[in-house]
Amino acid sequence: VLFFVTNVKAQTYTPTLENLKAREVFSNDRFGLFIHWGPFSIPGDGEWVMNNRNITVKNYRRLMDFFNPIDFDAAAWVSMAKNAGMKYITLITRHHDGFSMWNTKYSDFNIMNTPFKKDVVKLIADECHKQGIQLFLYYSLLDWTREDYPHETGRTGQHTGRKGKGDYASYLQFMKNQLTELLTNYGTIAGIWFDGYWDQTAPEGTVDRSPRINWRLDEIYGLIHKLQPRCLIGNNHHLTPFPGEDFQMFEKDLPGQNRSGLSFQQPSQQLPLETCETMNNSWGFNITDTSYKSVKELIHYLVNAAGRNANFLLNVGPMPNGKIQPEFVYTLQEIGQWLKENGKTIYGTKGNIVEPQKWGVITAENKKLYVHLLNVTENETYIFTPDLKEKIISASTFAGGSKVKFKQMHEGTFIYLDGIKTNDTDTIVQLNIQ
Ligand code: FHN
């Protein structure tokens, strides 16, 4: 409650019509690629390496001298995402280490001062516009290297060698300047994905999570909506959305699950939802992390997200040479293949038709319901789904169109599995409804 009094003056936010339209497009897209890349990729120890290894600002800045990804090919990354069935890319422009991946006037800690000397945001933005895929930009509110970020109130900063208590007015102006660059020089930006707000709040799980500084998000959000009204704002603060935000995100959690202990919020009924997850256990390139999630696990994540009315933003941490590791490339190709065959049951659908069940979820589009049987064993002869409101006219397998028997009753519907060919990843039954 305190938060609303201190931090957000503009209690009411009325999105423009084009913003509402953009939300709809975003919801229909269902699948995106998250990219965590920058000088932090060089040590191969994840994007938190500066903090985790207590590297001082002075020493960390030396990474700038080595960022020279000679194999980077923006066109290849964008086509990889498209072939995986992804409809948007969310690119790190500046992570917590404060390094800017574009030609910014407002910090010398940027890509133009590396041997690579090319504006990565521009290269990727141009390619996204060319190949017709939407671009979201990730921007960290938290900064581990700037003197004016009030780091002493945050959880990090004690090892970085910075002095002073920061100067939020100066830092806020800096962020506004940078966001103005990002929203002016790179064409249409589908959204801004904020992160790091939580640095200024009491630890996760604490009841009062009011921020220690007044972020003045209303000013930041107002600026963004003024520069590009349809640009969607999301903020990974792990809390219930604030006024001015256009979508709600969950990190490493399906909406409502909060298994990772990060998302202290209920899914909104009004805003588009998004959940993000890693391919292994790292966001940034991690040379020792080989706990790769299987193609099946990730398809299940996508289907489970859609079944809960959410998009799935799947992350890659490209290598310092500019390539994406072959394990990720393979997984993305396989997911893309699955989506070519089954994308109709995912894109443009709505979720939350019934509560997620032990056997899976349902997605809906027009007069069709898609029952995704994610967890059924060969011995199961039927599944039961509670309270479907609409009357079912007919049922068939989505692949092959074989007839499926069903019995619709007041308490729910039986769908009989005998005689139908099940699929180890997802057996989809299409219900045509009245
Ligand atoms: O600390 C970051 C982390 O490095 C990564 O960027 C993820 C992506 O959702 N967000 C933060 C943790 O909430």
Coordinates of C-alpha atoms and ligand atoms in Angstrom, one line a residue:
V1 CA 0.0 0.0 0.0
L2 CA 2.8 2.3 0.9
F3 CA 4.3 1.7 -2.5
F4 CA 1.3 3.3 -4.3
V5 CA 1.5 6.3 -2.1
T6 CA 5.2 6.9 -2.5
N7 CA 6.1 5.6 -5.9
V8 CA 3.4 6.0 -8.5
K9 CA 1.7 9.3 -8.7
A10 CA -0.3 8.4 -11.8
Q11 CA -2.7 6.0 -10.2
T12 CA -4.7 5.8 -13.4
Y13 CA -3.2 4.8 -16.7
T14 CA -5.4 4.6 -19.8
P15 CA -3.6 2.7 -22.5
T16 CA -4.0 4.0 -26.0
L17 CA -6.0 2.0 -28.6
E18 CA -2.8 1.1 -30.4
N19 CA -1.3 0.0 -27.1
L20 CA -4.3 -2.3 -26.5
K21 CA -4.0 -3.6 -30.0
A22 CA -0.3 -4.3 -29.4
R23 CA -1.2 -6.2 -26.2
E24 CA -3.5 -8.4 -28.3
V25 CA -0.8 -9.1 -30.9
F26 CA 1.7 -9.9 -28.1
S27 CA -0.8 -12.4 -26.4
N28 CA -1.4 -14.1 -29.7
D29 CA 2.4 -14.5 -30.3
R30 CA 2.8 -16.9 -27.4
F31 CA 6.6 -17.7 -27.9
G32 CA 9.7 -15.5 -27.9
L33 CA 13.5 -15.7 -27.6
F34 CA 15.3 -14.1 -24.7
I35 CA 18.9 -13.2 -25.3
H36 CA 21.4 -12.6 -22.5
W37 CA 24.7 -11.5 -24.1
G38 CA 27.5 -9.1 -23.4
P39 CA 31.0 -8.9 -22.0
F40 CA 29.7 -11.0 -19.1
S41 CA 29.6 -13.9 -21.5
I42 CA 33.4 -13.9 -21.8
P43 CA 34.3 -15.6 -18.4
G44 CA 31.6 -18.3 -19.2
D45 CA 30.2 -18.1 -15.7
G46 CA 26.8 -16.5 -16.2
E47 CA 25.7 -12.9 -16.2
W48 CA 26.1 -12.4 -12.5
V49 CA 29.8 -13.1 -12.6
M50 CA 30.8 -9.6 -11.5
N51 CA 28.7 -9.8 -8.3
N52 CA 29.3 -13.5 -7.6
R53 CA 33.0 -13.3 -7.9
N54 CA 33.3 -9.8 -6.2
I55 CA 35.0 -8.3 -9.2
T56 CA 35.6 -4.6 -8.8
V57 CA 34.4 -2.1 -11.3
K58 CA 38.0 -1.3 -12.4
N59 CA 38.8 -4.9 -13.1
Y60 CA 35.4 -5.7 -14.6
R61 CA 35.8 -2.9 -17.1
R62 CA 38.8 -4.8 -18.6
L63 CA 36.3 -7.2 -20.2
M64 CA 35.6 -4.4 -22.7
D65 CA 39.0 -5.1 -24.3
F66 CA 38.0 -8.6 -25.1
F67 CA 34.5 -8.3 -26.5
N68 CA 35.1 -9.2 -30.1
P69 CA 32.5 -11.7 -31.3
I70 CA 33.9 -12.4 -34.8
D71 CA 31.3 -15.0 -35.5
F72 CA 28.2 -12.9 -34.6
D73 CA 25.6 -12.9 -37.4
A74 CA 22.4 -11.0 -36.4
A75 CA 20.6 -12.5 -39.5
A76 CA 21.4 -16.0 -38.3
W77 CA 20.1 -15.3 -34.8
V78 CA 16.9 -13.8 -36.1
S79 CA 16.3 -16.7 -38.5
M80 CA 17.0 -19.2 -35.8
A81 CA 14.3 -17.6 -33.6
K82 CA 11.8 -17.5 -36.5
N83 CA 12.5 -21.2 -37.4
A84 CA 11.9 -22.1 -33.8
G85 CA 8.4 -20.6 -34.2
M86 CA 9.2 -17.6 -32.0
K87 CA 7.4 -14.4 -32.8
Y88 CA 9.5 -11.9 -30.9
I89 CA 12.9 -11.4 -29.4
T90 CA 13.7 -9.8 -26.1
L91 CA 17.3 -8.5 -26.2
I92 CA 19.5 -7.5 -23.2
T93 CA 20.5 -3.9 -24.0
R94 CA 22.0 -3.2 -20.5
H95 CA 22.2 -5.8 -17.8
H96 CA 23.0 -5.2 -14.1
D97 CA 26.7 -4.8 -14.9
G98 CA 25.7 -1.5 -16.6
F99 CA 27.3 -2.3 -19.9
S100 CA 25.4 -0.8 -22.9
M101 CA 25.1 -2.9 -26.0
W102 CA 24.5 0.1 -28.2
N103 CA 26.1 3.3 -29.3
T104 CA 25.0 5.5 -26.4
K105 CA 26.1 9.0 -25.7
Y106 CA 25.5 8.7 -22.0
S107 CA 28.0 6.1 -20.9
D108 CA 31.5 5.2 -22.1
F109 CA 31.0 1.6 -20.8
N110 CA 29.5 0.6 -24.1
I111 CA 29.9 -1.6 -27.2
M112 CA 31.6 1.1 -29.3
N113 CA 34.5 1.0 -26.9
T114 CA 35.2 -2.7 -27.4
P115 CA 37.3 -4.1 -30.3
F116 CA 34.0 -5.1 -31.9
K117 CA 32.9 -1.4 -32.2
K118 CA 29.5 -2.2 -33.7
D119 CA 26.1 -1.3 -32.3
V120 CA 24.6 -4.7 -31.4
V121 CA 21.1 -3.3 -30.7
K122 CA 21.1 -1.7 -34.2
L123 CA 22.3 -4.9 -35.9
I124 CA 19.6 -6.9 -34.2
A125 CA 16.9 -4.3 -34.5
D126 CA 17.5 -3.9 -38.3
E127 CA 17.4 -7.6 -38.8
C128 CA 14.2 -8.0 -36.7
H129 CA 12.5 -5.3 -38.8
K130 CA 13.8 -6.9 -42.0
Q131 CA 12.7 -10.4 -41.1
G132 CA 9.4 -9.2 -39.6
I133 CA 9.8 -10.2 -36.0
Q134 CA 9.0 -8.0 -33.0
L135 CA 11.8 -6.6 -30.8
F136 CA 11.5 -6.1 -27.0
L137 CA 14.4 -4.5 -25.2
Y138 CA 15.5 -5.6 -21.7
Y139 CA 16.8 -2.7 -19.5
S140 CA 18.1 -3.1 -16.0
L141 CA 17.1 -0.5 -13.4
L142 CA 19.8 -1.8 -11.2
D143 CA 23.4 -0.9 -12.0
W144 CA 26.5 -2.4 -10.4
T145 CA 29.0 0.0 -11.9
R146 CA 27.7 3.6 -11.9
E147 CA 28.5 5.9 -9.0
D148 CA 25.1 7.6 -9.1
Y149 CA 23.1 4.4 -8.6
P150 CA 22.2 4.3 -4.9
H151 CA 23.9 1.0 -4.5
E152 CA 24.4 1.2 -0.8
T153 CA 20.8 0.6 -0.2
G154 CA 20.8 -2.4 -2.5
R155 CA 22.0 -5.9 -1.8
T156 CA 25.0 -5.7 -4.1
G157 CA 27.7 -3.1 -4.5
Q158 CA 29.7 -3.7 -1.4
H159 CA 32.4 -5.5 -3.3
T160 CA 32.5 -3.4 -6.4
G161 CA 34.8 -0.6 -5.0
R162 CA 32.2 2.1 -5.6
K163 CA 32.0 5.0 -3.2
G164 CA 29.2 7.3 -2.0
K165 CA 25.5 6.8 -1.6
G166 CA 24.6 7.5 -5.2
D167 CA 22.4 10.2 -6.6
Y168 CA 19.1 8.9 -7.8
A169 CA 18.0 12.2 -9.6
S170 CA 21.2 11.9 -11.7
Y171 CA 20.7 8.2 -12.3
L172 CA 17.0 8.6 -13.3
Q173 CA 18.0 11.3 -15.8
F174 CA 20.6 8.9 -17.2
M175 CA 18.0 6.1 -17.6
K176 CA 15.6 8.5 -19.3
N177 CA 18.3 9.6 -21.7
Q178 CA 19.2 6.1 -22.6
L179 CA 15.6 5.0 -23.0
T180 CA 15.1 8.0 -25.2
E181 CA 17.9 6.8 -27.4
L182 CA 16.6 3.2 -27.5
L183 CA 13.1 4.4 -28.4
T184 CA 14.2 6.9 -31.0
N185 CA 17.1 5.4 -32.9
Y186 CA 16.0 1.8 -33.5
G187 CA 12.6 1.9 -35.2
T188 CA 9.5 0.3 -33.6
I189 CA 10.2 -1.2 -30.3
A190 CA 7.5 -3.7 -29.3
G191 CA 8.3 -3.4 -25.6
I192 CA 10.6 -2.5 -22.7
W193 CA 11.4 -5.3 -20.3
F194 CA 12.6 -3.9 -17.0
D195 CA 14.5 -5.8 -14.4
G196 CA 16.3 -5.1 -11.2
Y197 CA 13.6 -3.2 -9.3
W198 CA 13.8 -5.9 -6.6
D199 CA 17.4 -4.7 -5.7
Q200 CA 15.8 -1.9 -3.7
T201 CA 13.2 -3.9 -1.9
A202 CA 13.4 -6.1 1.2
P203 CA 14.4 -9.7 0.4
E204 CA 12.0 -11.9 -1.5
G205 CA 9.4 -13.5 0.8
T206 CA 9.3 -10.5 3.2
V207 CA 5.8 -9.1 3.6
D208 CA 6.6 -5.4 3.2
R209 CA 8.3 -5.1 -0.1
S210 CA 8.0 -1.3 -0.5
P211 CA 11.0 0.0 -2.4
R212 CA 13.8 1.8 -0.4
I213 CA 14.0 4.5 -3.0
N214 CA 11.3 6.1 -5.0
W215 CA 12.0 4.8 -8.5
R216 CA 9.6 7.3 -10.0
L217 CA 8.4 4.7 -12.4
D218 CA 5.5 7.0 -13.4
E219 CA 8.0 9.3 -15.1
I220 CA 9.9 6.5 -16.8
Y221 CA 6.7 4.9 -18.0
G222 CA 5.2 8.2 -19.1
L223 CA 8.3 8.9 -21.2
I224 CA 8.1 5.5 -22.9
H225 CA 4.4 5.8 -23.7
K226 CA 5.0 9.3 -25.0
L227 CA 7.8 8.2 -27.3
Q228 CA 6.1 5.1 -28.6
P229 CA 2.6 4.7 -27.3
R230 CA 2.2 1.1 -28.5
C231 CA 5.4 0.0 -26.8
L232 CA 4.5 -2.4 -24.1
I233 CA 6.0 -2.1 -20.6
G234 CA 6.7 -5.0 -18.4
N235 CA 8.7 -5.0 -15.1
N236 CA 10.2 -8.1 -13.6
H237 CA 9.8 -6.8 -10.0
H238 CA 8.2 -10.1 -9.0
L239 CA 5.2 -8.2 -7.7
T240 CA 1.6 -7.4 -8.8
P241 CA 1.7 -5.0 -11.8
F242 CA 1.9 -1.3 -11.2
P243 CA -0.1 1.4 -13.1
G244 CA 1.5 2.0 -16.5
E245 CA 2.5 -1.6 -17.1
D246 CA 1.1 -3.4 -20.1
F247 CA 2.0 -7.0 -19.4
Q248 CA 2.8 -9.1 -16.4
M249 CA 5.7 -11.3 -16.1
F250 CA 6.7 -14.3 -14.1
E251 CA 10.3 -15.5 -13.8
K252 CA 11.0 -19.2 -13.9
D253 CA 7.3 -19.9 -13.0
L254 CA 4.1 -20.7 -14.7
P255 CA 1.7 -18.0 -13.7
G256 CA 0.3 -18.7 -10.2
Q257 CA 2.8 -21.5 -9.4
N258 CA 5.6 -19.5 -7.7
R259 CA 7.8 -22.6 -7.5
S260 CA 11.0 -20.6 -7.9
G261 CA 10.0 -18.4 -5.0
L262 CA 10.3 -15.2 -7.2
S263 CA 6.9 -14.3 -8.3
F264 CA 4.9 -12.9 -5.4
Q265 CA 1.8 -12.1 -7.4
Q266 CA -1.4 -13.5 -8.7
P267 CA -1.9 -13.7 -12.5
S268 CA -3.8 -10.7 -13.8
Q269 CA -7.1 -11.2 -15.6
Q270 CA -6.6 -8.1 -17.7
L271 CA -3.0 -7.9 -18.7
P272 CA -1.2 -10.2 -21.1
L273 CA 1.0 -12.7 -19.2
E274 CA 4.5 -13.9 -19.9
T275 CA 6.8 -16.4 -18.2
C276 CA 10.6 -16.8 -18.9
E277 CA 12.8 -19.8 -18.4
T278 CA 16.4 -20.9 -19.2
M279 CA 17.6 -23.7 -21.5
N280 CA 19.9 -25.0 -18.8
N281 CA 20.2 -23.2 -15.4
S282 CA 21.9 -20.0 -16.6
W283 CA 20.8 -16.9 -18.4
G284 CA 24.2 -15.8 -19.6
F285 CA 26.7 -18.2 -21.2
N286 CA 27.9 -20.7 -18.6
I287 CA 30.5 -23.1 -19.8
T288 CA 30.0 -25.6 -17.0
D289 CA 26.2 -25.7 -16.9
T290 CA 25.2 -28.7 -18.9
S291 CA 21.9 -29.4 -17.3
Y292 CA 20.0 -28.9 -20.5
K293 CA 16.2 -29.2 -20.5
S294 CA 14.9 -31.6 -23.0
V295 CA 12.9 -30.7 -26.0
K296 CA 9.9 -32.4 -24.4
E297 CA 10.3 -30.4 -21.2
L298 CA 10.4 -27.1 -23.0
I299 CA 7.4 -28.0 -25.3
H300 CA 5.5 -28.9 -22.1
Y301 CA 6.5 -25.5 -20.7
L302 CA 5.2 -23.7 -23.7
V303 CA 1.9 -25.7 -23.7
N304 CA 1.5 -25.2 -20.0
A305 CA 2.1 -21.5 -20.4
A306 CA -0.5 -21.2 -23.2
G307 CA -2.9 -23.3 -21.2
R308 CA -2.6 -20.6 -18.4
N309 CA -3.0 -17.8 -21.0
A310 CA 0.7 -16.9 -20.9
N311 CA 3.5 -16.4 -23.4
F312 CA 6.8 -18.3 -23.1
L313 CA 10.0 -16.4 -23.4
L314 CA 12.8 -18.9 -23.7
N315 CA 16.3 -17.8 -23.1
V316 CA 19.7 -18.4 -24.8
G317 CA 23.0 -17.1 -23.6
P318 CA 25.1 -16.8 -26.7
M319 CA 28.9 -17.5 -26.5
P320 CA 31.5 -14.8 -26.5
N321 CA 32.4 -15.6 -30.1
G322 CA 28.8 -14.6 -31.2
K323 CA 27.6 -18.1 -31.8
I324 CA 24.8 -19.9 -30.0
Q325 CA 25.9 -23.2 -28.6
P326 CA 24.8 -26.2 -30.7
E327 CA 22.8 -27.8 -27.9
F328 CA 20.5 -24.8 -27.9
V329 CA 20.3 -24.6 -31.6
Y330 CA 19.3 -28.2 -31.8
T331 CA 16.6 -27.8 -29.1
L332 CA 15.2 -24.7 -30.9
Q333 CA 15.0 -26.5 -34.2
E334 CA 13.1 -29.4 -32.7
I335 CA 10.6 -27.0 -30.9
G336 CA 10.2 -25.2 -34.3
Q337 CA 9.4 -28.5 -36.0
W338 CA 6.8 -29.3 -33.3
L339 CA 5.2 -25.9 -33.7
K340 CA 5.1 -26.3 -37.5
E341 CA 2.8 -29.2 -36.9
N342 CA 1.0 -28.1 -33.8
G343 CA 1.3 -24.3 -33.7
K344 CA -2.4 -23.9 -34.5
T345 CA -3.2 -25.2 -31.0
I346 CA -0.9 -22.6 -29.4
Y347 CA -0.7 -19.3 -31.4
G348 CA -3.7 -17.0 -31.0
T349 CA -5.3 -19.3 -28.4
K350 CA -6.7 -18.5 -25.0
G351 CA -5.9 -20.4 -21.9
N352 CA -7.6 -21.0 -18.5
I353 CA -10.6 -22.7 -20.1
V354 CA -10.5 -25.2 -17.2
E355 CA -8.0 -25.3 -14.3
P356 CA -4.8 -27.1 -15.3
Q357 CA -5.3 -30.8 -14.7
K358 CA -3.0 -33.7 -13.9
W359 CA -3.2 -34.8 -17.5
G360 CA -2.5 -31.4 -19.0
V361 CA -4.2 -28.2 -20.2
I362 CA -6.8 -26.9 -22.7
T363 CA -6.2 -24.0 -25.2
A364 CA -9.1 -22.5 -27.1
E365 CA -9.6 -20.7 -30.4
N366 CA -13.0 -19.8 -31.9
K367 CA -15.2 -22.8 -31.8
K368 CA -12.4 -25.2 -31.1
L369 CA -10.9 -26.5 -27.9
Y370 CA -7.5 -28.2 -27.9
V371 CA -7.1 -30.7 -25.1
H372 CA -3.3 -31.2 -24.6
L373 CA -2.6 -34.5 -23.0
L374 CA 0.8 -34.0 -21.6
N375 CA 0.9 -36.7 -19.0
V376 CA -1.1 -39.8 -19.8
T377 CA 0.2 -43.3 -19.6
E378 CA -0.6 -46.0 -22.2
N379 CA -2.9 -47.8 -19.6
E380 CA -5.2 -44.8 -19.2
T381 CA -8.4 -45.4 -21.1
Y382 CA -10.0 -42.0 -20.5
I383 CA -9.4 -38.5 -19.0
F384 CA -11.9 -36.4 -17.2
T385 CA -12.2 -32.7 -17.6
P386 CA -14.4 -30.6 -15.3
D387 CA -17.0 -28.1 -16.2
L388 CA -16.6 -27.3 -19.9
K389 CA -19.3 -24.7 -20.5
E390 CA -19.8 -25.2 -24.2
K391 CA -21.5 -28.1 -25.9
I392 CA -19.2 -30.4 -27.7
I393 CA -20.3 -31.4 -31.2
S394 CA -17.5 -33.7 -32.2
A395 CA -14.0 -34.7 -31.1
S396 CA -11.0 -36.0 -33.0
T397 CA -7.2 -36.3 -32.7
F398 CA -5.5 -33.1 -33.9
A399 CA -2.9 -35.2 -35.7
G400 CA -4.6 -37.4 -38.2
G401 CA -8.2 -36.5 -37.4
S402 CA -9.3 -39.9 -36.1
K403 CA -12.6 -39.8 -34.3
V404 CA -12.4 -39.6 -30.5
K405 CA -15.2 -40.8 -28.2
F406 CA -16.5 -38.6 -25.5
K407 CA -19.3 -38.3 -23.0
Q408 CA -20.3 -34.8 -21.8
M409 CA -22.2 -34.7 -18.6
H410 CA -23.3 -32.0 -16.1
E411 CA -20.2 -32.6 -13.9
G412 CA -17.7 -32.7 -16.7
T413 CA -16.6 -34.5 -19.8
F414 CA -15.0 -37.9 -20.3
I415 CA -12.6 -38.2 -23.3
Y416 CA -11.9 -41.8 -24.2
L417 CA -8.3 -42.7 -25.2
D418 CA -8.8 -46.3 -26.3
G419 CA -8.0 -46.8 -29.9
I420 CA -6.3 -43.4 -30.4
K421 CA -2.6 -43.0 -31.2
T422 CA -0.9 -41.2 -28.3
N423 CA 2.2 -39.1 -28.7
D424 CA 4.9 -39.1 -26.0
T425 CA 5.2 -35.3 -26.1
D426 CA 1.6 -34.1 -26.4
T427 CA -1.5 -35.9 -27.6
I428 CA -3.9 -33.2 -28.8
V429 CA -7.6 -33.9 -29.0
Q430 CA -9.6 -31.3 -30.9
L431 CA -13.1 -30.6 -29.6
N432 CA -15.5 -28.8 -31.9
I433 CA -17.9 -26.8 -29.9
Q434 CA -21.3 -25.2 -30.5
Ligands
FHN1 O1 19.1 -11.0 -12.1 C1 18.4 -11.2 -13.3 C2 19.0 -12.3 -14.1 O2 20.3 -12.1 -14.3 C3 18.2 -12.5 -15.3 O3 18.3 -11.4 -16.2 C4 16.7 -12.7 -15.0 C5 15.8 -12.9 -16.2 O4 14.5 -12.9 -15.8 N1 16.2 -11.6 -14.2 C6 16.9 -11.2 -13.0 C7 16.5 -11.9 -11.8 O5 15.2 -11.5 -11.5

